[in-house]
Coordinates of C-alpha atoms in Angstrom, one line a residue:
M2 CA 32.8 -88.6 -123.6
R3 CA 31.2 -90.2 -126.7
D4 CA 27.6 -89.8 -127.5
S5 CA 27.2 -92.6 -130.1
S6 CA 29.0 -95.5 -131.4
T7 CA 29.2 -96.6 -135.1
G8 CA 28.7 -99.9 -136.7
S9 CA 25.5 -101.0 -134.8
T10 CA 23.6 -103.7 -136.6
A11 CA 20.7 -104.3 -134.2
H12 CA 17.4 -103.4 -135.7
R13 CA 15.5 -100.7 -133.9
T14 CA 11.8 -99.9 -134.2
S15 CA 10.5 -96.4 -134.1
R16 CA 8.4 -95.2 -131.1
P17 CA 4.8 -96.1 -131.5
A18 CA 2.3 -93.2 -131.7
R19 CA 0.3 -92.6 -128.6
S20 CA -2.9 -94.2 -128.3
S21 CA -6.0 -92.2 -129.2
T22 CA -8.6 -95.0 -128.4
P23 CA -11.8 -93.8 -126.6
S24 CA -10.8 -95.8 -123.6
T25 CA -7.7 -93.7 -123.0
P26 CA -8.5 -90.7 -120.7
S27 CA -7.6 -87.4 -122.1
R28 CA -4.6 -85.7 -120.6
P29 CA -5.3 -83.1 -117.8
S30 CA -4.8 -79.7 -119.1
R31 CA -1.4 -78.4 -117.8
P32 CA -1.6 -75.0 -116.2
S33 CA 0.2 -72.3 -118.1
R34 CA 3.4 -71.0 -116.8
R35 CA 1.6 -67.8 -115.9
T36 CA -1.0 -69.6 -113.9
V37 CA 1.6 -71.6 -112.1
L38 CA 3.5 -68.5 -111.1
A39 CA 0.5 -66.8 -110.0
A40 CA -0.6 -69.8 -107.9
T41 CA 2.7 -70.0 -106.2
A42 CA 3.8 -66.3 -106.3
G43 CA 5.2 -66.4 -102.8
V44 CA 7.4 -69.3 -103.5
T45 CA 8.6 -68.4 -107.0
A46 CA 9.3 -64.8 -106.0
A47 CA 11.7 -66.1 -103.5
L48 CA 13.1 -69.0 -105.4
A49 CA 13.2 -68.2 -109.0
T50 CA 17.0 -68.4 -109.3
R51 CA 18.3 -71.3 -111.4
T52 CA 20.3 -74.3 -110.4
S53 CA 23.6 -72.7 -111.5
A54 CA 23.2 -70.0 -108.8
Y55 CA 22.4 -72.5 -106.0
A56 CA 25.7 -73.1 -104.5
A57 CA 26.7 -69.4 -104.5
D58 CA 23.5 -68.4 -102.8
Q59 CA 23.1 -71.3 -100.4
R60 CA 22.7 -69.3 -97.2
S61 CA 20.2 -66.8 -98.6
R62 CA 18.2 -69.7 -100.2
D63 CA 18.1 -71.6 -97.0
Q64 CA 16.7 -68.5 -95.3
E65 CA 14.0 -68.4 -97.9
L66 CA 13.2 -72.1 -97.6
R67 CA 13.2 -71.9 -93.8
A68 CA 10.6 -69.1 -94.2
L69 CA 8.6 -71.3 -96.5
I70 CA 8.6 -74.2 -94.0
S71 CA 7.6 -71.9 -91.1
G72 CA 4.4 -71.2 -93.1
M73 CA 3.4 -74.9 -93.4
T74 CA 1.0 -76.7 -91.2
L75 CA 2.2 -79.7 -89.1
E76 CA 0.2 -82.0 -91.3
E77 CA 1.9 -80.4 -94.5
K78 CA 5.4 -81.1 -93.0
V79 CA 4.7 -84.7 -92.2
G80 CA 3.5 -85.1 -95.8
Q81 CA 6.7 -83.6 -97.2
L82 CA 8.7 -86.5 -95.6
F83 CA 6.9 -89.3 -97.5
V84 CA 7.5 -90.8 -101.0
M85 CA 4.5 -92.9 -101.8
R86 CA 3.3 -95.2 -104.7
A87 CA 0.0 -94.7 -106.5
Y88 CA -1.5 -97.0 -109.1
G89 CA -2.4 -95.9 -112.5
H90 CA -1.3 -94.4 -115.7
S91 CA -3.0 -90.9 -115.1
A92 CA -3.0 -88.7 -112.1
T93 CA -6.8 -88.0 -112.4
A94 CA -8.3 -90.8 -114.5
P95 CA -6.6 -94.2 -114.0
D96 CA -8.2 -97.5 -115.0
Q97 CA -10.8 -98.9 -112.7
A98 CA -8.6 -101.7 -111.5
D99 CA -6.0 -99.1 -110.4
I100 CA -8.6 -97.0 -108.7
D101 CA -9.7 -100.2 -106.8
A102 CA -6.0 -100.9 -105.8
N103 CA -5.5 -97.3 -104.7
L104 CA -8.7 -97.5 -102.6
K105 CA -7.7 -100.8 -101.0
E106 CA -4.1 -99.8 -100.1
I107 CA -4.1 -96.0 -99.8
G108 CA -7.8 -94.9 -99.2
V109 CA -7.8 -92.6 -102.2
R110 CA -8.8 -93.2 -105.8
T111 CA -6.0 -91.3 -107.7
A112 CA -2.6 -90.0 -107.4
A113 CA -4.1 -86.5 -107.4
E114 CA -6.2 -87.4 -104.4
L115 CA -3.3 -88.9 -102.7
V116 CA -1.3 -85.5 -103.1
A117 CA -4.4 -83.6 -101.8
K118 CA -5.1 -85.8 -98.7
Y119 CA -1.6 -86.4 -97.5
R120 CA 0.4 -83.6 -99.1
V121 CA 3.2 -86.1 -99.9
G122 CA 6.6 -84.6 -100.9
G123 CA 7.3 -87.4 -103.4
I124 CA 5.9 -90.2 -105.6
I125 CA 7.6 -93.2 -106.9
Y126 CA 6.8 -94.8 -110.1
F127 CA 6.5 -98.6 -110.7
A128 CA 5.8 -100.6 -113.9
W129 CA 3.7 -103.0 -111.8
A130 CA 1.7 -100.0 -110.5
H131 CA 1.0 -99.2 -114.2
N132 CA 2.8 -95.9 -114.0
T133 CA 5.2 -96.4 -117.0
R134 CA 3.3 -97.4 -120.1
N135 CA 5.3 -95.2 -122.5
P136 CA 7.3 -91.9 -122.4
H137 CA 4.5 -89.5 -123.3
Q138 CA 2.1 -91.1 -120.9
I139 CA 4.7 -90.9 -118.0
A140 CA 5.2 -87.2 -118.8
D141 CA 1.5 -86.6 -118.7
L142 CA 1.3 -88.4 -115.4
S143 CA 4.1 -86.3 -114.0
N144 CA 2.4 -83.1 -115.2
G145 CA -0.8 -84.3 -113.6
I146 CA 0.8 -85.0 -110.3
Q147 CA 2.5 -81.6 -110.3
A148 CA -0.7 -79.7 -111.2
A149 CA -2.5 -81.5 -108.3
S150 CA 0.1 -80.6 -105.8
L151 CA 0.4 -77.0 -106.8
A152 CA -3.3 -76.7 -106.7
Q153 CA -3.3 -77.1 -103.0
P154 CA -2.9 -74.3 -100.4
R155 CA 0.8 -73.6 -100.2
G156 CA 1.2 -76.3 -102.8
L157 CA 4.7 -77.5 -103.5
P158 CA 6.1 -79.5 -106.5
V159 CA 6.4 -83.3 -106.0
L160 CA 9.7 -84.9 -106.3
V161 CA 9.1 -88.0 -108.7
S162 CA 11.4 -90.9 -108.4
T163 CA 11.9 -94.4 -109.6
D164 CA 14.4 -97.3 -109.8
Q165 CA 16.0 -97.0 -113.3
E166 CA 19.2 -98.8 -112.5
H167 CA 19.2 -100.5 -116.1
G168 CA 20.2 -104.0 -116.5
I169 CA 17.8 -106.3 -114.5
V170 CA 16.0 -103.3 -112.6
A171 CA 14.4 -100.7 -114.8
R172 CA 10.9 -99.2 -114.4
V173 CA 10.9 -97.3 -117.7
G174 CA 11.2 -99.4 -120.7
K175 CA 11.1 -99.2 -124.5
P176 CA 11.1 -96.8 -126.6
A177 CA 13.1 -95.2 -123.9
T178 CA 16.9 -96.1 -124.0
L179 CA 18.0 -99.1 -121.9
F180 CA 21.5 -99.4 -121.0
P181 CA 23.7 -102.4 -119.7
G182 CA 23.3 -102.9 -116.0
A183 CA 26.1 -102.2 -113.4
M184 CA 28.0 -105.4 -113.5
A185 CA 28.1 -105.3 -117.3
L186 CA 29.6 -101.6 -116.9
G187 CA 31.9 -103.1 -114.4
A188 CA 33.0 -105.6 -117.1
G189 CA 33.6 -102.7 -119.4
G190 CA 35.5 -100.8 -116.9
S191 CA 35.0 -97.5 -118.5
R192 CA 34.2 -94.5 -116.3
D193 CA 33.5 -92.6 -119.4
D194 CA 30.8 -95.2 -120.3
A195 CA 29.4 -95.0 -116.7
R196 CA 29.2 -91.2 -116.9
T197 CA 27.5 -91.4 -120.3
V198 CA 24.9 -93.8 -119.0
G199 CA 24.1 -91.4 -116.1
R200 CA 24.0 -88.4 -118.4
I201 CA 21.7 -89.9 -121.0
A202 CA 19.5 -91.8 -118.7
G203 CA 19.2 -88.8 -116.6
A204 CA 18.2 -86.6 -119.6
E205 CA 15.5 -89.1 -120.6
L206 CA 14.1 -89.4 -117.0
H207 CA 14.2 -85.6 -116.7
A208 CA 12.1 -85.3 -120.1
I209 CA 9.4 -87.5 -118.6
G210 CA 9.3 -85.7 -115.3
I211 CA 11.3 -88.2 -113.1
R212 CA 13.8 -86.0 -111.1
Q213 CA 15.2 -88.5 -108.6
D214 CA 16.8 -91.9 -109.6
Y215 CA 17.4 -94.6 -107.1
S216 CA 20.7 -95.4 -108.8
P217 CA 23.7 -96.2 -108.8
V218 CA 23.9 -99.3 -106.6
S219 CA 27.1 -98.7 -104.6
D220 CA 27.3 -102.1 -102.9
V221 CA 30.4 -104.1 -103.4
N222 CA 29.2 -107.6 -104.3
V223 CA 31.7 -110.0 -102.7
N224 CA 29.2 -112.9 -102.1
P225 CA 28.4 -115.0 -105.1
A226 CA 25.2 -116.2 -103.3
N227 CA 23.8 -112.7 -102.9
P228 CA 20.3 -113.1 -104.0
V229 CA 19.3 -109.3 -104.1
I230 CA 22.3 -107.4 -105.4
G231 CA 24.4 -109.6 -107.6
V232 CA 24.7 -108.1 -111.2
R233 CA 23.1 -104.8 -109.8
S234 CA 26.6 -104.1 -108.4
F235 CA 29.5 -102.8 -110.5
G236 CA 31.7 -105.5 -109.0
A237 CA 33.7 -106.9 -106.1
D238 CA 36.6 -104.5 -106.2
P239 CA 35.8 -101.5 -104.0
D240 CA 38.0 -99.0 -105.8
A241 CA 36.8 -100.0 -109.2
V242 CA 33.1 -99.7 -107.9
A243 CA 33.9 -96.4 -106.4
G244 CA 35.3 -94.9 -109.7
L245 CA 32.1 -96.1 -111.7
V246 CA 29.8 -95.0 -108.9
A247 CA 31.2 -91.4 -108.9
A248 CA 31.3 -91.3 -112.9
E249 CA 27.5 -92.3 -113.0
V250 CA 26.6 -89.8 -110.3
K251 CA 28.4 -86.9 -112.3
G252 CA 26.3 -88.0 -115.5
Y253 CA 23.1 -87.8 -113.6
Q254 CA 23.9 -84.3 -112.1
R255 CA 24.8 -83.0 -115.5
S256 CA 21.2 -83.8 -116.5
G257 CA 19.5 -82.4 -113.5
V258 CA 18.5 -85.5 -112.0
A259 CA 19.2 -86.5 -108.5
A260 CA 21.3 -89.8 -108.2
T261 CA 20.9 -92.0 -105.1
A262 CA 23.7 -94.2 -103.9
K263 CA 22.3 -97.3 -102.3
H264 CA 22.2 -99.3 -100.0
F265 CA 24.1 -97.7 -97.1
P266 CA 26.1 -99.0 -95.3
G267 CA 26.6 -101.8 -98.0
H268 CA 24.4 -104.7 -99.0
G269 CA 27.1 -106.7 -101.1
D270 CA 27.9 -109.5 -98.6
T271 CA 24.7 -111.2 -97.8
A272 CA 22.9 -114.5 -98.8
V273 CA 19.5 -113.1 -97.6
D274 CA 17.1 -110.9 -99.5
S275 CA 16.1 -108.0 -97.5
H276 CA 12.7 -107.9 -99.3
F277 CA 11.9 -111.2 -97.5
G278 CA 14.2 -111.5 -94.5
F279 CA 16.5 -109.6 -92.4
P280 CA 20.2 -109.9 -93.5
V281 CA 23.1 -109.7 -91.1
I282 CA 26.5 -108.4 -92.4
T283 CA 29.3 -109.6 -90.2
H284 CA 32.1 -107.5 -91.5
T285 CA 34.3 -105.9 -88.8
R286 CA 34.5 -102.2 -88.7
E287 CA 38.0 -102.3 -90.4
V288 CA 36.6 -104.5 -93.3
W289 CA 33.5 -102.4 -93.7
S290 CA 35.7 -99.2 -93.9
A291 CA 38.0 -100.7 -96.5
L292 CA 35.3 -102.4 -98.5
D293 CA 31.7 -101.3 -98.2
A294 CA 32.4 -97.8 -97.4
V295 CA 34.6 -96.9 -100.3
P296 CA 32.0 -96.3 -103.0
F297 CA 29.8 -94.2 -100.6
R298 CA 32.8 -92.1 -99.8
A299 CA 33.4 -91.6 -103.6
A300 CA 29.7 -90.8 -104.2
I301 CA 29.8 -88.2 -101.4
R302 CA 32.9 -86.6 -102.8
A303 CA 31.2 -86.6 -106.2
G304 CA 28.4 -84.5 -104.6
I305 CA 25.7 -87.2 -104.5
D306 CA 22.1 -85.7 -103.9
S307 CA 20.6 -88.7 -102.0
I308 CA 21.7 -91.9 -100.3
M309 CA 19.3 -94.8 -99.7
T310 CA 19.5 -96.9 -96.6
A311 CA 19.7 -100.8 -96.2
H312 CA 17.4 -102.9 -94.2
I313 CA 20.3 -104.9 -92.9
M314 CA 22.0 -105.3 -89.5
V315 CA 25.7 -104.7 -89.1
P316 CA 26.6 -105.5 -85.6
A317 CA 30.1 -103.9 -85.9
L318 CA 28.6 -100.6 -86.6
D319 CA 25.6 -100.9 -84.3
P320 CA 25.2 -103.8 -81.8
S321 CA 21.6 -102.9 -81.0
G322 CA 20.2 -105.3 -83.5
D323 CA 18.3 -102.7 -85.4
P324 CA 18.4 -102.4 -89.1
A325 CA 20.6 -99.7 -90.5
T326 CA 17.5 -97.8 -91.7
L327 CA 16.6 -97.3 -88.1
S328 CA 20.0 -97.0 -86.6
H329 CA 21.2 -93.6 -85.3
P330 CA 24.7 -94.7 -84.9
I331 CA 24.9 -95.7 -88.6
L332 CA 22.9 -92.9 -90.2
T333 CA 23.9 -90.1 -87.8
G334 CA 27.0 -91.1 -86.4
I335 CA 28.7 -92.6 -89.3
L336 CA 27.0 -91.3 -92.5
R337 CA 26.4 -87.7 -91.2
E338 CA 29.1 -87.1 -88.8
E339 CA 32.0 -89.3 -89.8
L340 CA 31.5 -89.1 -93.5
G341 CA 30.2 -85.6 -93.6
Y342 CA 27.3 -86.1 -95.6
D343 CA 24.4 -83.5 -95.4
G344 CA 22.3 -84.5 -98.4
V345 CA 18.9 -86.4 -98.4
V346 CA 18.7 -89.8 -96.9
V347 CA 16.0 -91.9 -98.1
T348 CA 14.8 -95.3 -96.8
D349 CA 14.5 -98.3 -99.0
S350 CA 11.1 -99.3 -99.4
L351 CA 9.3 -99.7 -95.9
M352 CA 7.2 -102.5 -97.4
M353 CA 10.4 -104.8 -97.2
E354 CA 10.6 -107.5 -94.5
G355 CA 13.9 -106.5 -93.5
V356 CA 12.7 -103.3 -91.8
R357 CA 9.5 -104.8 -90.4
T358 CA 10.9 -107.8 -88.5
K359 CA 11.6 -106.0 -85.2
Y360 CA 9.2 -103.2 -85.1
G361 CA 5.5 -102.5 -86.2
D362 CA 4.6 -100.4 -89.2
D363 CA 3.6 -97.6 -86.9
R364 CA 7.1 -97.4 -85.3
V365 CA 9.2 -97.8 -88.3
P366 CA 8.7 -94.4 -89.8
V367 CA 9.2 -92.6 -86.4
L368 CA 12.4 -94.6 -85.6
A369 CA 13.8 -93.8 -89.0
L370 CA 13.4 -90.1 -88.5
K371 CA 15.0 -90.4 -85.2
A372 CA 17.9 -92.3 -86.8
G373 CA 18.5 -89.4 -89.3
V374 CA 16.4 -90.4 -92.4
D375 CA 14.8 -87.4 -94.4
Q376 CA 12.4 -89.3 -96.8
L377 CA 10.2 -92.3 -95.9
L378 CA 9.7 -94.4 -99.0
N379 CA 6.6 -96.5 -99.7
P380 CA 5.2 -97.7 -96.5
P381 CA 2.7 -100.5 -96.5
S382 CA 0.1 -98.3 -95.1
L383 CA 0.5 -94.5 -95.7
D384 CA -2.3 -93.7 -93.1
V385 CA -0.7 -95.8 -90.4
A386 CA 2.8 -94.2 -91.2
W387 CA 1.6 -90.7 -91.6
N388 CA -0.4 -90.6 -88.5
A389 CA 2.3 -92.4 -86.5
V390 CA 4.8 -89.4 -87.4
L391 CA 2.0 -86.9 -86.7
N392 CA 1.3 -88.3 -83.2
A393 CA 4.9 -88.6 -82.4
V394 CA 5.2 -84.9 -82.8
R395 CA 2.2 -84.1 -80.9
G396 CA 3.2 -86.5 -78.2
G397 CA 6.7 -85.1 -78.0
E398 CA 8.7 -88.1 -79.2
L399 CA 9.7 -86.0 -82.3
T400 CA 10.1 -82.4 -82.3
E401 CA 8.8 -80.2 -85.1
A402 CA 12.3 -78.8 -85.4
R403 CA 13.5 -82.3 -86.2
L404 CA 10.9 -82.5 -89.1
D405 CA 12.0 -79.0 -90.3
E406 CA 15.6 -80.3 -90.6
S407 CA 14.6 -83.0 -93.1
I408 CA 12.1 -80.8 -94.9
L409 CA 15.0 -78.4 -95.5
R410 CA 17.1 -81.0 -97.1
V411 CA 14.3 -82.2 -99.3
L412 CA 13.5 -78.5 -100.4
R413 CA 17.1 -77.8 -101.0
L414 CA 17.0 -80.8 -103.5
K415 CA 13.8 -79.6 -105.2
S416 CA 15.2 -76.2 -105.4
K417 CA 18.5 -77.4 -106.8
L418 CA 16.7 -79.5 -109.4
G419 CA 14.6 -76.5 -110.6
L420 CA 11.3 -77.9 -109.4
L421 CA 10.4 -74.9 -107.4
D422 CA 10.7 -72.8 -110.6
D423 CA 8.9 -74.9 -113.0
P424 CA 8.2 -78.7 -112.5
F425 CA 6.5 -79.4 -115.8
V426 CA 7.7 -81.2 -118.9
T427 CA 6.6 -80.9 -122.5
D428 CA 5.8 -83.3 -125.4
S429 CA 8.4 -81.8 -127.5
G430 CA 11.1 -82.4 -124.8
V431 CA 9.9 -86.2 -124.8
D432 CA 10.2 -86.4 -128.6
R433 CA 13.5 -84.5 -128.6
T434 CA 15.2 -86.6 -125.8
V435 CA 13.6 -90.1 -125.1
G436 CA 14.9 -93.0 -127.1
T437 CA 16.6 -91.1 -129.8
P438 CA 18.7 -92.9 -132.5
A439 CA 21.9 -91.5 -131.1
H440 CA 21.0 -92.7 -127.5
L441 CA 20.2 -96.2 -128.8
R442 CA 23.4 -96.3 -130.8
T443 CA 25.3 -95.2 -127.7
A444 CA 23.7 -98.0 -125.7
D445 CA 24.7 -100.6 -128.2
G446 CA 28.2 -99.2 -128.3
I447 CA 28.6 -99.5 -124.6
A448 CA 27.1 -103.0 -124.5
D449 CA 29.6 -104.1 -127.2
R450 CA 32.3 -103.1 -124.7
T451 CA 30.9 -105.3 -121.8
T452 CA 30.3 -108.9 -123.2
T453 CA 32.9 -111.1 -121.5
L454 CA 34.3 -114.2 -123.1
L455 CA 35.4 -116.8 -120.5
V456 CA 35.8 -120.1 -122.4
N457 CA 36.5 -120.6 -126.2
K458 CA 37.7 -124.1 -126.7
K459 CA 39.5 -124.8 -130.1
G460 CA 38.5 -121.3 -131.2
L461 CA 34.8 -122.2 -131.4
L462 CA 33.9 -118.5 -131.5
P463 CA 33.1 -116.7 -133.6
L464 CA 30.6 -119.0 -135.3
S465 CA 30.9 -119.2 -139.1
R466 CA 27.7 -118.7 -141.1
R467 CA 29.1 -121.2 -143.6
R468 CA 30.2 -124.0 -141.2
T469 CA 27.4 -123.5 -138.7
P470 CA 24.4 -121.9 -140.4
K471 CA 21.7 -123.6 -138.3
V472 CA 21.8 -122.5 -134.6
L473 CA 19.3 -123.7 -132.0
V474 CA 18.7 -121.2 -129.1
V475 CA 17.5 -122.9 -125.9
G476 CA 17.5 -121.8 -122.3
A477 CA 16.0 -119.8 -119.4
D478 CA 13.3 -117.3 -120.3
P479 CA 12.8 -115.1 -117.2
A480 CA 10.3 -112.3 -117.4
S481 CA 11.8 -109.2 -119.2
P482 CA 13.2 -107.0 -116.5
S483 CA 12.8 -103.8 -118.5
L484 CA 9.6 -104.0 -120.6
S485 CA 12.0 -104.9 -123.6
D486 CA 11.2 -107.2 -126.4
G487 CA 11.9 -110.6 -124.6
P488 CA 11.9 -113.4 -124.0
P489 CA 15.6 -113.9 -123.9
T490 CA 15.7 -117.0 -126.3
T491 CA 13.6 -115.2 -128.8
V492 CA 15.8 -112.1 -128.6
L493 CA 19.1 -114.1 -129.2
A494 CA 17.5 -116.1 -132.0
G495 CA 16.3 -113.0 -133.7
A496 CA 19.7 -111.3 -133.4
L497 CA 21.5 -114.3 -134.8
T498 CA 19.0 -114.5 -137.7
E499 CA 19.6 -110.8 -138.5
L500 CA 23.4 -111.5 -138.4
G501 CA 22.9 -114.3 -141.2
F502 CA 22.3 -117.4 -139.3
T503 CA 19.2 -119.6 -139.4
A504 CA 18.3 -119.5 -135.6
T505 CA 15.4 -121.3 -134.0
A506 CA 14.3 -120.5 -130.3
L507 CA 13.1 -123.1 -128.0
S508 CA 12.4 -122.0 -124.4
T509 CA 13.5 -124.6 -121.7
G510 CA 13.0 -122.4 -118.6
T511 CA 15.0 -122.0 -115.3
A512 CA 14.1 -125.6 -114.2
P513 CA 13.6 -127.7 -117.3
S514 CA 11.7 -131.0 -116.9
T515 CA 13.0 -134.4 -118.2
A516 CA 10.6 -134.1 -121.2
T517 CA 11.8 -130.5 -122.0
I518 CA 15.4 -131.6 -121.8
A519 CA 14.7 -134.5 -124.2
K520 CA 12.9 -132.2 -126.6
A521 CA 15.9 -129.8 -126.6
V522 CA 18.3 -132.7 -127.2
A523 CA 16.3 -134.0 -130.0
A524 CA 16.2 -130.5 -131.6
A525 CA 19.9 -130.0 -131.1
R526 CA 20.7 -133.0 -133.3
D527 CA 19.3 -131.1 -136.2
A528 CA 21.4 -128.0 -135.5
D529 CA 25.0 -127.0 -136.3
A530 CA 25.5 -125.4 -133.0
V531 CA 23.5 -124.7 -129.8
V532 CA 23.4 -121.4 -127.8
V533 CA 22.1 -122.0 -124.3
G534 CA 21.0 -119.1 -122.0
T535 CA 21.8 -120.0 -118.5
Y536 CA 20.3 -118.4 -115.4
N537 CA 21.9 -119.0 -112.0
V538 CA 23.0 -122.6 -112.6
T539 CA 23.4 -124.9 -109.6
A540 CA 25.4 -128.2 -109.2
T541 CA 22.2 -130.2 -108.7
G542 CA 19.8 -128.2 -110.9
S543 CA 18.2 -129.2 -114.1
Q544 CA 19.7 -126.4 -116.1
K545 CA 23.0 -128.1 -115.6
T546 CA 21.5 -131.5 -116.7
L547 CA 20.3 -129.8 -119.9
V548 CA 23.7 -128.4 -120.8
D549 CA 25.5 -131.7 -120.0
Q550 CA 23.1 -133.6 -122.3
L551 CA 23.3 -131.0 -125.1
V552 CA 27.2 -131.4 -124.8
A553 CA 26.8 -135.1 -125.1
T554 CA 25.2 -134.9 -128.5
G555 CA 28.6 -133.7 -130.0
V556 CA 27.0 -130.5 -131.3
P557 CA 29.0 -127.5 -130.4
V558 CA 27.4 -125.7 -127.3
I559 CA 27.8 -122.1 -126.4
A560 CA 26.6 -121.0 -123.0
V561 CA 25.6 -117.4 -122.4
A562 CA 25.1 -116.5 -118.7
I563 CA 22.1 -114.1 -118.9
R564 CA 22.5 -113.3 -115.2
N565 CA 25.3 -114.2 -112.8
P566 CA 28.7 -114.9 -114.6
Y567 CA 29.3 -117.6 -111.8
D568 CA 27.4 -120.1 -114.0
V569 CA 30.6 -120.9 -116.0
A570 CA 32.0 -122.8 -113.0
Q571 CA 29.2 -125.3 -113.4
L572 CA 29.5 -125.8 -117.1
P573 CA 32.9 -127.5 -117.8
G574 CA 31.8 -129.2 -120.9
V575 CA 30.6 -126.3 -123.0
G576 CA 32.8 -125.3 -126.0
A577 CA 32.4 -121.6 -125.3
C578 CA 30.9 -119.4 -122.5
L579 CA 29.9 -115.8 -122.6
A580 CA 28.8 -113.5 -119.6
A581 CA 26.2 -111.0 -120.6
Y582 CA 25.3 -109.9 -117.0
S583 CA 21.5 -109.5 -117.9
W584 CA 18.8 -110.7 -120.2
T585 CA 17.9 -107.3 -121.6
D586 CA 17.8 -106.8 -125.2
V587 CA 20.7 -104.5 -125.4
E588 CA 23.2 -106.9 -123.7
L589 CA 21.6 -110.1 -125.4
R590 CA 22.1 -108.4 -128.8
A591 CA 25.6 -107.4 -128.0
A592 CA 26.3 -111.1 -127.1
A593 CA 25.0 -112.2 -130.4
R594 CA 27.3 -109.8 -132.2
V595 CA 30.2 -111.4 -130.4
I596 CA 29.0 -114.9 -131.2
A597 CA 28.7 -114.0 -134.8
G598 CA 32.2 -112.2 -134.9
R599 CA 30.7 -108.8 -135.8
R600 CA 32.4 -107.6 -132.4
H601 CA 35.3 -108.8 -130.6
P602 CA 34.7 -109.6 -126.9
R603 CA 36.2 -106.8 -124.8
G604 CA 34.7 -107.2 -121.3
T605 CA 36.7 -108.6 -118.4
L606 CA 35.3 -110.1 -115.1
P607 CA 34.6 -107.4 -112.4
V608 CA 34.0 -110.3 -109.8
P609 CA 36.0 -113.5 -109.3
V610 CA 34.5 -116.7 -110.1
Q611 CA 35.3 -119.6 -107.7
R612 CA 35.6 -123.3 -108.5
A613 CA 32.5 -125.3 -108.3
D614 CA 34.2 -128.1 -106.5
D615 CA 36.3 -126.0 -104.2
P616 CA 34.8 -122.4 -103.6
A617 CA 37.9 -121.5 -101.7
Q618 CA 39.9 -121.7 -105.0
V619 CA 39.4 -119.0 -107.7
L620 CA 38.7 -120.3 -111.2
Y621 CA 38.7 -117.0 -113.0
P622 CA 40.0 -114.0 -111.3
I623 CA 38.8 -110.4 -111.5
G624 CA 40.1 -109.0 -114.9
Y625 CA 40.0 -112.3 -116.8
G626 CA 38.6 -112.3 -120.2
L627 CA 39.3 -113.6 -123.5
T628 CA 39.2 -112.1 -126.9
Y629 CA 39.6 -113.0 -130.7

């Protein structure tokens, strides 16, 4: 397993120093280890063994954990089942706007108050909730949350989680290391690279106090129109996806971070986004078993710590019409009993429309627990959800023993991760681990193995700095998915300039107007070559019009598909086409190195690309890819 790659030419900036402006609240003092141990003496005396001894001492540890559970109040038990968002960069002193957001949505001012009021077992970080400004701030936030939780009677550590898939979904950005996303890794086809991504990403998350990552995506993306998975999947071949999923899981485990296979029972064949609608998967039981189930079986064999549910209906697995998140036949009958999984089951966000279509927000958490879920993630109203579970126990719909079953799984995971021993992180650990030069070089090296060349007419690529020195970069500029440099046209132009070209960026957007297209065409006439970043091109969309008119100028046009590789089917006129699988810096700079000839293209398609005029016919099959 390689830790680094040589020969990278991408410029990297050093991590900025932490702000010391007066407006930045000082970090809450972290209790000393002696204080923590004294405050939790009953817990740590029974649970001080390290992760390495966990498997050998499972029965004894379960007895100790059950004893711990028996001392909890019912309210504390209910809290342990929830994983909740909280706005703000600090556990105790967030900005006023974040205090206002917390009061409006949760009824508390801070993350510390959230922990004290509801005794939640987990907290999820989001960039949009202002949790992830920089690594040291994130570490301080994590420490503040842990200190607040341990300060409560019978206080327990919090399991902090996030969605750090890399590629188009990443909550922690620069100066942390950002890797190519799943479909790019699928194009690279290296299980060693997938394992390395898990290991390094896990180490960096661990250093900032995040111990559960909602990754890897284990869905097999067989629908090019899938609006929610797409490049978040490793590909369309279930066996290839399974191998990469298992490898990444093992990488995370090596770093002491819980990986999460998602979205069970498989979200890869839908044209509906479960954030906004209720998808229905029409696979037969046989198709599901041979396609969707394969990566989840591999994840379970690899010892996956948690599995996330999907808000989808699969009539062949449960004809009731319930989403999988609320389905006892799917979560208990199939996942627990048939597949033999006894780890933590976490819901996808309960704010999503797919789980709210059929039942009210007060019924969803209760039905999820009855189905077999252990962690209830991010409900729209924590007060409604928390009280619904509490009242279901008091009214006899749920038993306290059922809650104990899930709490035991959650505490087993916290124990395995070492949180019950010492949940805190250090500044020196952040400096030693996060965004190191070796990690950044490794990310560049992996990206170099993923860029896929699909079209190269008349050997247009690599571009010559002598024959085509002036390059115009146009195209879509979606918002950066990973707090990286962005926008994409600027990143591509900057990378090409560093590689010896004179490159100019002109953003044209995902739906360029007639005037914008005319401006780009005029600029192209003064260039030696044009690079156009495309984003989900359609047959009737104005991105296709832009590319067609650029081609008509006679200037060589190189398309870079910065999201789905299916764009190539809509662009028959271009001189060359690359698939980058994401518009993050690490992948765009790798594409620039291929364009400039500094690296040979090595990626191959992990999904088939159908013909635009006849989707029943394959234009480029899985495994297709050109090189120099």
